Coordinates of C-alpha atoms in Angstrom, one line a residue:
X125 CA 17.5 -25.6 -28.4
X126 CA 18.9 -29.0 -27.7
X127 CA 21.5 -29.2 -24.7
X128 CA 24.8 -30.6 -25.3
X129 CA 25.7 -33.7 -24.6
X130 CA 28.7 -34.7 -22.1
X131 CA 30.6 -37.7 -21.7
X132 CA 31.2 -39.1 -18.1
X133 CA 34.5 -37.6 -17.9
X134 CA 33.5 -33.9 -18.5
X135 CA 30.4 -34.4 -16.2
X136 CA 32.6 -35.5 -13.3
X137 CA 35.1 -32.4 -14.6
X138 CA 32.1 -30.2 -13.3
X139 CA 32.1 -32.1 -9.9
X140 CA 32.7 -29.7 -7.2
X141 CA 32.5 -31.8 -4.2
X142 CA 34.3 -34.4 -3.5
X143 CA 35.3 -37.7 -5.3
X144 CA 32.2 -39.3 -3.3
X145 CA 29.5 -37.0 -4.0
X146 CA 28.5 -35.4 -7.2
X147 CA 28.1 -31.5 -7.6
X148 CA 27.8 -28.7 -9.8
X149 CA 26.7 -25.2 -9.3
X150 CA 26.4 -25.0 -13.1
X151 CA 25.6 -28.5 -14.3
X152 CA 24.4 -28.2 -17.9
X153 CA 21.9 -30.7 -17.8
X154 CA 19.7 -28.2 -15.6
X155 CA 17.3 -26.3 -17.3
X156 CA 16.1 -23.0 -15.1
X157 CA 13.1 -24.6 -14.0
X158 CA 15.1 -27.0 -12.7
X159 CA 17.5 -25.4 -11.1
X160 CA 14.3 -23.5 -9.5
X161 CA 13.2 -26.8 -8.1
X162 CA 16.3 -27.6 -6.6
X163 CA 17.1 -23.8 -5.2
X164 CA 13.6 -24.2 -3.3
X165 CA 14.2 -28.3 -2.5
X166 CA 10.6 -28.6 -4.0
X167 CA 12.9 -31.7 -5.9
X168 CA 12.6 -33.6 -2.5
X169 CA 9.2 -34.1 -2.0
X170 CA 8.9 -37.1 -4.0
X171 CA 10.7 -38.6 -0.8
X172 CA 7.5 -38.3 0.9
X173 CA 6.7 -41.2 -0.7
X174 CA 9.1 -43.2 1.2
X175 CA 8.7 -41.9 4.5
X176 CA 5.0 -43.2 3.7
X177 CA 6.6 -46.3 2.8
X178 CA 8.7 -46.7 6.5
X179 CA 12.0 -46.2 3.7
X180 CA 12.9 -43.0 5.3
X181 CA 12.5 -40.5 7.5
X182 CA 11.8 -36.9 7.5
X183 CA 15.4 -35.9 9.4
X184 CA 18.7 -38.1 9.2
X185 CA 21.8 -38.0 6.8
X186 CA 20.8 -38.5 3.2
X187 CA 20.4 -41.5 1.5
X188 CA 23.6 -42.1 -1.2
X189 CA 23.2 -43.7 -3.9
X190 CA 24.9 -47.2 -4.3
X191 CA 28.0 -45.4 -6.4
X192 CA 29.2 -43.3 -3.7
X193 CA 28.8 -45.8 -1.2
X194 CA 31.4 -48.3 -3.1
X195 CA 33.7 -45.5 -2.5
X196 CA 33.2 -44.8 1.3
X197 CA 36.4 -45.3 3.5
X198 CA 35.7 -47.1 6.7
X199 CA 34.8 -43.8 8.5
X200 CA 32.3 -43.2 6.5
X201 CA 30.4 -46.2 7.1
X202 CA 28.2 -44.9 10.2
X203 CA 26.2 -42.7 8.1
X204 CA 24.1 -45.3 6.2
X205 CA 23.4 -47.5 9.8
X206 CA 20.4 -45.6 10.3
X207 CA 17.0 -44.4 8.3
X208 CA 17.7 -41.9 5.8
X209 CA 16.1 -38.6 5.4
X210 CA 14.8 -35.7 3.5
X211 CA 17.1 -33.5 5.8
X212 CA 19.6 -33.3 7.9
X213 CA 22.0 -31.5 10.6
X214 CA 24.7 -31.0 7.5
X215 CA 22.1 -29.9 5.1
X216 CA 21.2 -26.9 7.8
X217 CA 24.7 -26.0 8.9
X218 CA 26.9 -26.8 5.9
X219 CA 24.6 -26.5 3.1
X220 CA 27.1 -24.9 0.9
X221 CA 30.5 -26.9 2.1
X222 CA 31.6 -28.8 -0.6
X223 CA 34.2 -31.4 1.9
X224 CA 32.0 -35.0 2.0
X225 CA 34.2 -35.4 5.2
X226 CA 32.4 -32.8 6.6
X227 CA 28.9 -34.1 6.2
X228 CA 29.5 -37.4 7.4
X229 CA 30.9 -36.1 10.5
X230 CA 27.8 -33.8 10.7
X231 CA 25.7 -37.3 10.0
X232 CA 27.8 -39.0 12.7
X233 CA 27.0 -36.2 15.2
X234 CA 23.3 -36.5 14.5
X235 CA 23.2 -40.1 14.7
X236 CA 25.5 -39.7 17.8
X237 CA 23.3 -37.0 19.8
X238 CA 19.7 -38.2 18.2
X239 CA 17.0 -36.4 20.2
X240 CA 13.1 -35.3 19.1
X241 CA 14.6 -31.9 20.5
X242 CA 17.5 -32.1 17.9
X243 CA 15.0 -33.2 15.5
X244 CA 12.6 -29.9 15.7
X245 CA 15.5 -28.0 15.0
X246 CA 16.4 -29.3 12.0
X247 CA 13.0 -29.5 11.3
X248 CA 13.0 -25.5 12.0
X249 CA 16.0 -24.9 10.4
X250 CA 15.4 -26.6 6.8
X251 CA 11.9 -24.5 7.2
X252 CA 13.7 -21.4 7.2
X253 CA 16.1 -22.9 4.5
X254 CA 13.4 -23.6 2.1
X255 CA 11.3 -20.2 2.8
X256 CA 14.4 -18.5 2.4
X257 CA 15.1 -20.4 -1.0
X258 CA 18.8 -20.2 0.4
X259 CA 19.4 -23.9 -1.1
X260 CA 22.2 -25.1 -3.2

């Protein structure tokens, strides 16, 4: 069965983060098996790839893509100064928050008290996360 098609406007209808960021719980272009992938994060490990390329790293706030960066406010700004990443201190402590204000102040306070210590953590946390398949 073919899935319907939606124009822009009713995909960003379905939005339930903020104007930045795009989310939906129950996006219709997500088949199950999708959904799977991205309940278990298994959709991330394509990034591996560019922490083999030096492009990212394994912990830090998550790369945007170039839309939601033309809509950043000032404050927002500090987030993409550093090396992205697969994970990050939001992504373990307000996985499902939907305010975007939220996780950049979460990206700020990682990039603000960096520390391998800080690091392991998250690197402990998201490992539970993902075993847990407690993902959004």
């Amino acid at each position: 069965m073919k899935k319907k098609e939606l124009t822009p406007e009713q995909i960003e209808e379905l939005n339930e983060k903020s104007k930045v960021v795009f989310k939906s719980k129950k996006d219709p272009r997500i088949t199950k098996f999708g959904s799977f992938l991205r309940k278990s994060s298994i959709d991330e490990l394509p990034q591996i790839i560019n922490i083999l390329k030096n492009e990212m790293s394994f912990i830090g706030p998550r790369p945007p893509i170039p839309e939601e960066v033309l809509k950043y406010e000032i404050k927002h700004l500090k987030r993409v100064s550093v090396k992205p990443g697969i994970t990050g201190l939001w992504q373990v402590t307000l996985r499902q928050d939907n305010d975007f204000d939220k996780w950049v102040q979460k990206d700020i306070e990682y990039i603000d008290n960096w520390s391998i210590f800080l690091d392991i953590k998250i690197a402990l946390k998201t490992f539970k996360e993902i075993i847990n398949l407690s993902g959004d």
